[in-house]
Amino acid sequence: MRYTVVLEREQDGGYVAIVPALPGCVSQGNTRAEALSNIREAIELYVADCRDAGDPIPTEAGKEFVEVDAA
């Protein structure tokens, strides 16, 4: 499964990572790499909890991504 992750840089340093498709799925880290690693673990736990509870696993169906050259 693929999920969009939004990284926000904190004023005091570090990053907060949010997964819009998974309500409440938020993590943080001192570096981008750490925040991404932590949010990956949070996503895995979120999906496992959905499975264990018999709830549907949220998806991002219907999302399209467009790349543009900003140069």
Short mmCIF file of C-alpha atoms in Angstrom, two decimals:
data_model
loop_
_atom_site.label_atom_id
_atom_site.label_comp_id
_atom_site.label_asym_id
_atom_site.label_seq_id
_atom_site.Cartn_x
_atom_site.Cartn_y
_atom_site.Cartn_z
CA MET A 1 0.00 0.00 0.00
CA ARG A 2 1.10 3.54 -0.69
CA TYR A 3 0.20 6.56 1.40
CA THR A 4 0.97 10.23 1.00
CA VAL A 5 3.12 11.54 3.86
CA VAL A 6 3.28 15.26 4.60
CA LEU A 7 6.49 16.39 6.28
CA GLU A 8 6.47 19.67 8.16
CA ARG A 9 9.68 21.19 9.48
CA GLU A 10 9.43 22.38 13.07
CA GLN A 11 10.80 25.79 14.09
CA ASP A 12 12.98 24.21 16.78
CA GLY A 13 14.34 21.63 14.33
CA GLY A 14 13.09 18.20 13.50
CA TYR A 15 10.09 17.13 11.44
CA VAL A 16 6.49 16.12 11.97
CA ALA A 17 5.07 13.50 9.57
CA ILE A 18 1.33 13.22 8.91
CA VAL A 19 -0.63 10.71 6.82
CA PRO A 20 -3.83 12.49 5.69
CA ALA A 21 -5.57 9.24 4.65
CA LEU A 22 -5.09 7.73 8.12
CA PRO A 23 -6.72 9.99 10.74
CA GLY A 24 -4.49 10.42 13.76
CA CYS A 25 -1.47 8.79 12.12
CA VAL A 26 1.28 11.25 13.08
CA SER A 27 4.92 10.85 14.04
CA GLN A 28 8.08 12.91 14.28
CA GLY A 29 11.85 12.73 14.08
CA ASN A 30 14.97 14.85 14.43
CA THR A 31 15.78 14.39 10.72
CA ARG A 32 13.72 13.78 7.58
CA ALA A 33 15.02 10.21 7.44
CA GLU A 34 14.11 9.57 11.08
CA ALA A 35 10.63 11.09 10.64
CA LEU A 36 10.02 8.94 7.54
CA SER A 37 11.21 5.81 9.33
CA ASN A 38 8.98 6.57 12.31
CA ILE A 39 5.90 7.30 10.17
CA ARG A 40 6.46 4.06 8.24
CA GLU A 41 6.28 2.18 11.55
CA ALA A 42 3.19 4.18 12.57
CA ILE A 43 1.48 3.31 9.26
CA GLU A 44 2.27 -0.39 9.72
CA LEU A 45 0.79 -0.31 13.25
CA TYR A 46 -2.29 1.61 12.06
CA VAL A 47 -2.97 -0.92 9.30
CA ALA A 48 -2.37 -3.85 11.69
CA ASP A 49 -4.84 -2.34 14.18
CA CYS A 50 -7.45 -1.98 11.42
CA ARG A 51 -6.95 -5.63 10.44
CA ASP A 52 -7.13 -6.83 14.05
CA ALA A 53 -10.35 -4.88 14.65
CA GLY A 54 -11.89 -6.08 11.39
CA ASP A 55 -12.14 -2.49 10.15
CA PRO A 56 -11.56 -1.54 6.51
CA ILE A 57 -8.05 -0.32 5.73
CA PRO A 58 -8.19 3.24 4.36
CA THR A 59 -6.80 3.75 0.87
CA GLU A 60 -6.00 6.71 -1.32
CA ALA A 61 -7.98 5.46 -4.30
CA GLY A 62 -8.61 8.03 -6.97
CA LYS A 63 -5.56 10.16 -6.20
CA GLU A 64 -3.44 11.21 -9.13
CA PHE A 65 -0.02 12.82 -9.01
CA VAL A 66 1.32 15.21 -11.63
CA GLU A 67 4.95 16.20 -11.92
CA VAL A 68 5.96 19.49 -13.48
CA ASP A 69 9.35 20.90 -14.31
CA ALA A 70 9.75 23.99 -12.14
CA ALA A 71 12.87 25.19 -13.96
#
